[in-house]
């Protein structure tokens, strides 16, 4: 069950007007197509681990305990390709020699890592788990690409899970997870891995996205996975109080809600202030949802995400009575 929540955003804010100064774009163009007004960007010398530590510290404070048995870090932007970043986060948080590892499902990372953390608890391998979604996605972008730069921001969000009962507030599950590697080219950084370590084409080292195709797949897959979870948990559309989707694009969120038959006011949205923070987007939306009163204890919450891979998934939870750290 969900027992702690925290988030952290880099202090530097880049608004649409600043981007308009060096990109062929405008505040109106960005807002109309994405719903984004600003995003937070890491400064030179700051890293994914730095952000994860800050979010993790806040989630542990929210939980009222630092006693966790494992740390799962969802990220597509680790500080190094090797080793994983999670052990460094655990060390800096002073958590001792606990199990710590990374999960990379890109923008679906939070849902995938949440399922992983819940699985550790269900299997008896851990009593409580700190699960962090953190990405410095702006480090993967071509600074001249107006198709990606306005969309993404950096940040970290974290939750603490502990063992509990199915009827408790904060209970999470079931989960529904999927992938389709045949469509990997839709969202990709071609170079930098074992297949193509370097490239003479600078663009191969940057993230690229086929926007229209991604839009179609994201809305269809998130809606499909959400329906599966509702069926498994026994909810109808009228039972859902809040829908927290991956904060990729306001039009994707509205289109997914429409496919599900959910009213627009059921959406928990913070994309205007954060942009797309990849694996951090859902927990950061949770933090804002609690702080602005959108999320209330007892709410039936549907959660769904879609990302590169392709990966997608969904889960459900009863919102607990907690205060973000």
CSV table of C-alpha atoms in Angstrom, one decimal:
chain,number,residue,atom,x,y,z
A,1,UNK,CA,0.0,0.0,0.0
A,2,UNK,CA,1.0,3.6,-0.6
A,3,UNK,CA,2.5,5.0,2.6
A,4,UNK,CA,4.6,8.0,1.6
A,5,UNK,CA,4.9,10.5,-1.3
A,6,UNK,CA,7.4,13.1,-2.3
A,7,UNK,CA,8.6,15.1,-5.3
A,8,UNK,CA,11.4,17.5,-6.4
A,9,UNK,CA,11.9,19.7,-9.3
A,10,UNK,CA,15.1,21.6,-10.3
A,11,UNK,CA,14.9,25.3,-9.4
A,12,UNK,CA,15.6,26.5,-12.9
A,13,UNK,CA,12.3,27.3,-14.8
A,14,UNK,CA,12.3,27.7,-18.5
A,15,UNK,CA,9.0,29.2,-19.8
A,16,UNK,CA,7.7,29.2,-23.3
A,17,UNK,CA,8.7,32.8,-24.0
A,18,UNK,CA,12.3,31.8,-23.2
A,19,UNK,CA,12.2,29.0,-25.7
A,20,UNK,CA,10.7,31.3,-28.3
A,21,UNK,CA,13.9,33.3,-28.2
A,22,UNK,CA,15.9,30.6,-29.8
A,23,UNK,CA,13.4,28.2,-31.4
A,24,UNK,CA,10.9,28.8,-34.2
A,25,UNK,CA,7.9,28.6,-31.9
A,26,UNK,CA,5.7,30.7,-29.6
A,27,UNK,CA,3.9,30.4,-26.3
A,28,UNK,CA,0.6,30.0,-28.1
A,29,UNK,CA,2.0,27.3,-30.4
A,30,UNK,CA,3.3,25.2,-27.5
A,31,UNK,CA,0.2,25.7,-25.3
A,32,UNK,CA,-2.2,24.8,-28.1
A,33,UNK,CA,-0.4,21.6,-29.0
A,34,UNK,CA,0.8,20.4,-25.6
A,35,UNK,CA,-0.8,22.3,-22.8
A,36,UNK,CA,2.6,23.2,-21.4
A,37,UNK,CA,3.6,26.7,-20.2
A,38,UNK,CA,6.9,26.0,-18.5
A,39,UNK,CA,9.3,23.2,-17.5
A,40,UNK,CA,12.1,22.7,-14.9
A,41,UNK,CA,15.6,22.0,-16.3
A,42,UNK,CA,18.6,20.8,-14.4
A,43,UNK,CA,21.7,23.0,-14.2
A,44,UNK,CA,25.1,21.8,-15.4
A,45,UNK,CA,26.6,19.5,-12.8
A,46,UNK,CA,23.2,18.3,-11.6
A,47,UNK,CA,22.1,14.7,-12.3
A,48,UNK,CA,19.3,12.2,-12.1
A,49,UNK,CA,20.8,10.8,-8.9
A,50,UNK,CA,20.7,14.3,-7.3
A,51,UNK,CA,17.0,14.6,-8.1
A,52,UNK,CA,16.1,11.1,-7.0
A,53,UNK,CA,17.8,11.6,-3.7
A,54,UNK,CA,15.8,14.8,-3.0
A,55,UNK,CA,12.5,13.1,-4.0
A,56,UNK,CA,13.3,10.0,-2.0
A,57,UNK,CA,14.1,12.0,1.1
A,58,UNK,CA,10.7,13.7,0.9
A,59,UNK,CA,8.9,10.4,0.4
A,60,UNK,CA,10.6,8.8,3.4
A,61,UNK,CA,9.7,11.9,5.5
A,62,UNK,CA,6.1,11.6,4.3
A,63,UNK,CA,6.0,7.9,5.4
A,64,UNK,CA,7.4,8.8,8.8
A,65,UNK,CA,10.0,6.1,8.6
A,66,UNK,CA,13.4,5.4,6.8
A,67,UNK,CA,13.0,1.7,7.3
A,68,UNK,CA,12.9,0.3,3.8
A,69,UNK,CA,14.2,-3.0,2.5
A,70,UNK,CA,14.7,-2.1,-1.2
A,71,UNK,CA,14.9,0.8,-3.6
A,72,UNK,CA,13.6,0.7,-7.2
A,73,UNK,CA,14.6,3.6,-9.4
A,74,UNK,CA,12.6,4.1,-12.7
A,75,UNK,CA,14.8,6.1,-15.1
A,76,UNK,CA,15.8,6.3,-18.7
A,77,UNK,CA,18.6,8.8,-17.9
A,78,UNK,CA,20.9,7.1,-15.4
A,79,UNK,CA,24.0,9.0,-14.4
A,80,UNK,CA,26.1,6.3,-16.1
A,81,UNK,CA,25.3,3.4,-18.4
A,82,UNK,CA,27.1,1.2,-15.9
A,83,UNK,CA,26.6,0.9,-13.0
A,84,UNK,CA,22.9,1.4,-12.2
A,85,UNK,CA,22.0,4.6,-10.4
A,86,UNK,CA,19.8,3.2,-7.7
A,87,UNK,CA,22.6,1.9,-5.4
A,88,UNK,CA,24.1,5.5,-5.4
A,89,UNK,CA,20.7,6.9,-4.4
A,90,UNK,CA,20.4,4.4,-1.6
A,91,UNK,CA,23.9,5.2,-0.4
A,92,UNK,CA,23.3,8.9,-0.4
A,93,UNK,CA,20.1,8.5,1.5
A,94,UNK,CA,21.9,6.5,4.2
A,95,UNK,CA,19.7,3.4,3.7
A,96,UNK,CA,22.5,0.9,4.2
A,97,UNK,CA,23.1,-2.2,2.1
A,98,UNK,CA,19.5,-2.7,0.9
A,99,UNK,CA,18.6,-4.1,-2.5
A,100,UNK,CA,18.7,-1.3,-5.1
A,101,UNK,CA,18.3,-1.4,-8.9
A,102,UNK,CA,17.1,0.5,-11.9
A,103,UNK,CA,14.0,-0.1,-14.1
A,104,UNK,CA,13.9,1.4,-17.6
A,105,UNK,CA,10.5,1.6,-19.2
A,106,UNK,CA,10.9,5.3,-20.0
A,107,UNK,CA,7.6,7.2,-19.6
A,108,UNK,CA,5.9,4.0,-18.4
A,109,UNK,CA,8.7,3.6,-15.8
A,110,UNK,CA,6.6,4.6,-12.8
A,111,UNK,CA,3.9,2.1,-13.4
A,112,UNK,CA,6.4,-0.7,-14.2
A,113,UNK,CA,8.6,0.1,-11.2
A,114,UNK,CA,5.5,0.3,-9.0
A,115,UNK,CA,4.5,-3.2,-10.1
A,116,UNK,CA,8.0,-4.3,-9.4
A,117,UNK,CA,8.0,-2.8,-5.9
A,118,UNK,CA,4.6,-4.3,-5.1
A,119,UNK,CA,5.9,-7.7,-6.4
A,120,UNK,CA,8.8,-7.6,-4.0
A,121,UNK,CA,6.5,-7.1,-1.1
A,122,UNK,CA,4.0,-9.7,-2.3
A,123,UNK,CA,6.8,-12.2,-2.7
A,124,UNK,CA,8.1,-11.6,0.9
A,125,UNK,CA,11.4,-10.2,-0.4
A,126,UNK,CA,10.7,-6.8,1.2
A,127,UNK,CA,8.4,-5.4,3.8
A,128,UNK,CA,8.6,-1.8,2.5
A,129,UNK,CA,10.1,-0.3,-0.7
A,130,UNK,CA,11.2,3.2,-1.7
A,131,UNK,CA,10.2,3.6,-5.4
A,132,UNK,CA,11.5,6.6,-7.3
A,133,UNK,CA,10.8,7.9,-10.8
A,134,UNK,CA,13.5,10.4,-11.9
A,135,UNK,CA,14.6,11.6,-15.3
A,136,UNK,CA,16.8,14.4,-16.7
A,137,UNK,CA,15.2,14.0,-20.1
A,138,UNK,CA,16.3,17.4,-21.3
A,139,UNK,CA,19.9,16.0,-21.5
A,140,UNK,CA,18.7,13.7,-24.4
A,141,UNK,CA,17.3,16.5,-26.6
A,142,UNK,CA,18.6,18.3,-29.6
A,143,UNK,CA,18.4,22.0,-28.4
A,144,UNK,CA,17.3,23.1,-31.8
A,145,UNK,CA,14.4,20.6,-32.2
A,146,UNK,CA,11.2,22.4,-31.6
A,147,UNK,CA,9.3,19.1,-31.7
A,148,UNK,CA,10.8,17.8,-28.5
A,149,UNK,CA,12.4,20.7,-26.5
A,150,UNK,CA,9.1,22.4,-25.6
A,151,UNK,CA,7.7,19.1,-24.3
A,152,UNK,CA,10.1,17.7,-21.8
A,153,UNK,CA,11.3,18.8,-18.4
A,154,UNK,CA,13.3,17.3,-15.6
A,155,UNK,CA,12.2,16.1,-12.2
A,156,UNK,CA,11.8,13.3,-9.7
A,157,UNK,CA,8.9,11.8,-7.8
A,158,UNK,CA,8.9,9.1,-5.2
A,159,UNK,CA,6.5,6.8,-3.2
A,160,UNK,CA,7.0,4.4,-0.2
A,161,UNK,CA,5.1,1.2,-0.4
A,162,UNK,CA,4.6,-1.2,2.5
A,163,UNK,CA,2.7,-4.4,3.1
A,164,UNK,CA,-1.0,-3.9,3.9
A,165,UNK,CA,-4.5,-5.3,3.5
A,166,UNK,CA,-6.6,-5.2,0.3
A,167,UNK,CA,-9.3,-3.1,1.9
A,168,UNK,CA,-7.0,-0.5,3.4
A,169,UNK,CA,-6.7,3.0,2.0
A,170,UNK,CA,-3.6,3.1,-0.1
A,171,UNK,CA,-4.0,-0.4,-1.4
A,172,UNK,CA,-2.6,-0.7,-4.9
A,173,UNK,CA,-3.4,-3.1,-7.8
A,174,UNK,CA,-4.1,-5.0,-9.8
A,175,UNK,CA,-1.5,-4.1,-12.5
A,176,UNK,CA,-1.7,-4.5,-16.3
A,177,UNK,CA,1.6,-4.2,-18.2
A,178,UNK,CA,2.4,-4.5,-22.0
A,179,UNK,CA,5.0,-3.8,-24.6
A,180,UNK,CA,5.5,-3.8,-28.4
A,181,UNK,CA,9.2,-3.8,-29.5
A,182,UNK,CA,8.2,-3.8,-33.1
A,183,UNK,CA,7.4,-0.1,-32.7
A,184,UNK,CA,10.6,0.9,-30.9
A,185,UNK,CA,11.6,3.4,-33.7
A,186,UNK,CA,8.7,5.7,-32.7
A,187,UNK,CA,10.5,7.0,-29.7
A,188,UNK,CA,14.3,6.4,-29.7
A,189,UNK,CA,17.8,7.6,-29.1
A,190,UNK,CA,19.6,5.5,-31.7
A,191,UNK,CA,23.2,5.8,-30.5
A,192,UNK,CA,24.9,5.3,-27.2
A,193,UNK,CA,24.2,1.7,-26.5
A,194,UNK,CA,25.8,-1.6,-27.4
A,195,UNK,CA,24.3,-1.8,-30.9
A,196,UNK,CA,25.6,1.6,-31.9
A,197,UNK,CA,27.9,3.2,-29.4
A,198,UNK,CA,28.8,6.2,-31.5
A,199,UNK,CA,27.6,7.8,-34.7
A,200,UNK,CA,28.9,10.3,-37.2
A,201,UNK,CA,25.4,11.8,-37.3
A,202,UNK,CA,24.9,14.0,-34.3
A,203,UNK,CA,21.1,13.5,-34.4
A,204,UNK,CA,21.6,9.8,-33.5
A,205,UNK,CA,22.6,10.8,-30.0
A,206,UNK,CA,19.4,12.8,-29.5
A,207,UNK,CA,15.9,11.6,-28.7
A,208,UNK,CA,13.5,11.5,-31.6
A,209,UNK,CA,9.8,11.0,-31.7
A,210,UNK,CA,7.2,10.4,-34.4
A,211,UNK,CA,4.5,12.5,-32.8
A,212,UNK,CA,1.3,11.6,-34.6
A,213,UNK,CA,1.9,7.9,-34.4
A,214,UNK,CA,2.8,8.2,-30.7
A,215,UNK,CA,-0.5,10.1,-30.0
A,216,UNK,CA,-2.6,7.4,-31.6
A,217,UNK,CA,-0.9,4.6,-29.8
A,218,UNK,CA,-0.7,6.4,-26.4
A,219,UNK,CA,-4.4,7.1,-26.3
A,220,UNK,CA,-5.5,3.7,-27.5
A,221,UNK,CA,-3.1,1.7,-25.3
A,222,UNK,CA,-3.6,3.7,-22.1
A,223,UNK,CA,-7.4,3.4,-22.5
A,224,UNK,CA,-7.2,-0.3,-23.2
A,225,UNK,CA,-5.0,-1.0,-20.2
A,226,UNK,CA,-7.1,1.2,-18.0
A,227,UNK,CA,-10.3,-0.8,-19.0
A,228,UNK,CA,-8.5,-4.0,-18.1
A,229,UNK,CA,-7.6,-2.8,-14.7
A,230,UNK,CA,-11.2,-1.5,-14.0
A,231,UNK,CA,-12.6,-5.0,-15.0
A,232,UNK,CA,-10.1,-6.8,-12.7
A,233,UNK,CA,-10.8,-4.5,-9.7
A,234,UNK,CA,-14.6,-4.5,-10.4
A,235,UNK,CA,-15.0,-0.8,-11.1
A,236,UNK,CA,-17.3,0.9,-13.6
A,237,UNK,CA,-16.5,4.3,-15.1
A,238,UNK,CA,-18.8,5.9,-12.5
A,239,UNK,CA,-16.7,4.4,-9.7
A,240,UNK,CA,-13.5,6.2,-10.8
A,241,UNK,CA,-13.0,9.5,-8.9
A,242,UNK,CA,-9.6,10.5,-10.4
A,243,UNK,CA,-7.6,9.5,-13.4
A,244,UNK,CA,-3.8,10.1,-13.3
A,245,UNK,CA,-2.3,9.6,-16.7
A,246,UNK,CA,1.3,10.1,-17.7
A,247,UNK,CA,1.7,13.9,-18.2
A,248,UNK,CA,2.9,13.7,-21.8
A,249,UNK,CA,0.5,16.1,-23.6
A,250,UNK,CA,-2.8,17.6,-22.4
A,251,UNK,CA,-4.5,16.4,-25.6
A,252,UNK,CA,-3.4,12.8,-25.0
A,253,UNK,CA,-4.9,13.0,-21.4
A,254,UNK,CA,-8.2,14.4,-22.6
A,255,UNK,CA,-8.4,12.0,-25.5
A,256,UNK,CA,-7.7,9.0,-23.2
A,257,UNK,CA,-10.3,10.2,-20.7
A,258,UNK,CA,-12.8,10.6,-23.5
A,259,UNK,CA,-12.2,7.0,-24.8
A,260,UNK,CA,-12.8,5.8,-21.2
A,261,UNK,CA,-15.9,7.8,-20.8
A,262,UNK,CA,-14.4,9.8,-17.9
A,263,UNK,CA,-15.2,13.5,-17.4
A,264,UNK,CA,-12.4,15.9,-18.0
A,265,UNK,CA,-12.7,17.1,-14.4
A,266,UNK,CA,-11.6,13.7,-13.2
A,267,UNK,CA,-8.1,14.3,-14.6
A,268,UNK,CA,-5.2,15.1,-12.2
A,269,UNK,CA,-3.1,17.4,-14.3
A,270,UNK,CA,0.1,19.4,-13.7
A,271,UNK,CA,1.7,19.4,-17.1
A,272,UNK,CA,1.3,23.1,-17.6
A,273,UNK,CA,3.9,23.7,-14.8
A,274,UNK,CA,6.2,20.7,-15.3
A,275,UNK,CA,6.1,19.5,-18.9
A,276,UNK,CA,6.7,15.8,-19.6
A,277,UNK,CA,9.0,14.5,-16.8
A,278,UNK,CA,9.0,10.9,-18.1
A,279,UNK,CA,9.1,8.4,-15.2
A,280,UNK,CA,8.6,11.3,-12.7
A,281,UNK,CA,5.4,12.6,-14.2
A,282,UNK,CA,2.8,10.5,-12.3
A,283,UNK,CA,4.2,10.9,-8.8
A,284,UNK,CA,4.7,14.6,-9.3
A,285,UNK,CA,1.1,14.9,-10.4
A,286,UNK,CA,0.1,13.0,-7.3
A,287,UNK,CA,2.0,15.5,-5.1
A,288,UNK,CA,0.3,18.4,-6.8
A,289,UNK,CA,-3.1,16.7,-6.6
A,290,UNK,CA,-2.8,16.3,-2.9
A,291,UNK,CA,-1.5,19.9,-2.4
A,292,UNK,CA,-4.3,21.5,-4.4
A,293,UNK,CA,-7.0,19.3,-2.9
A,294,UNK,CA,-7.8,17.4,-6.1
A,295,UNK,CA,-6.9,14.1,-4.5
A,296,UNK,CA,-8.8,13.2,-1.3
A,297,UNK,CA,-8.5,10.2,1.0
A,298,UNK,CA,-10.8,7.4,-0.2
A,299,UNK,CA,-10.8,8.5,-3.8
A,300,UNK,CA,-10.7,5.6,-6.3
A,301,UNK,CA,-7.8,6.4,-8.6
A,302,UNK,CA,-7.0,5.0,-12.0
A,303,UNK,CA,-3.3,5.3,-13.1
A,304,UNK,CA,-2.0,4.8,-16.6
A,305,UNK,CA,1.1,5.5,-18.6
A,306,UNK,CA,2.6,5.0,-22.0
A,307,UNK,CA,6.2,5.3,-23.1
A,308,UNK,CA,9.1,4.3,-25.4
A,309,UNK,CA,9.7,0.7,-26.0
A,310,UNK,CA,6.8,0.7,-26.7
A,311,UNK,CA,5.6,0.2,-23.1
A,312,UNK,CA,2.3,0.9,-21.4
A,313,UNK,CA,0.4,-0.1,-18.4
A,314,UNK,CA,-2.1,0.8,-15.7
A,315,UNK,CA,-3.1,0.2,-12.1
A,316,UNK,CA,-5.7,1.2,-9.5
A,317,UNK,CA,-5.5,2.4,-5.9
A,318,UNK,CA,-7.6,3.8,-3.1
A,319,UNK,CA,-6.0,7.1,-2.2
A,320,UNK,CA,-4.7,7.2,1.3
A,321,UNK,CA,-4.7,10.0,3.9
A,322,UNK,CA,-1.1,11.2,3.6
A,323,UNK,CA,0.9,14.5,3.3
A,324,UNK,CA,3.7,14.8,0.7
A,325,UNK,CA,7.1,15.2,2.2
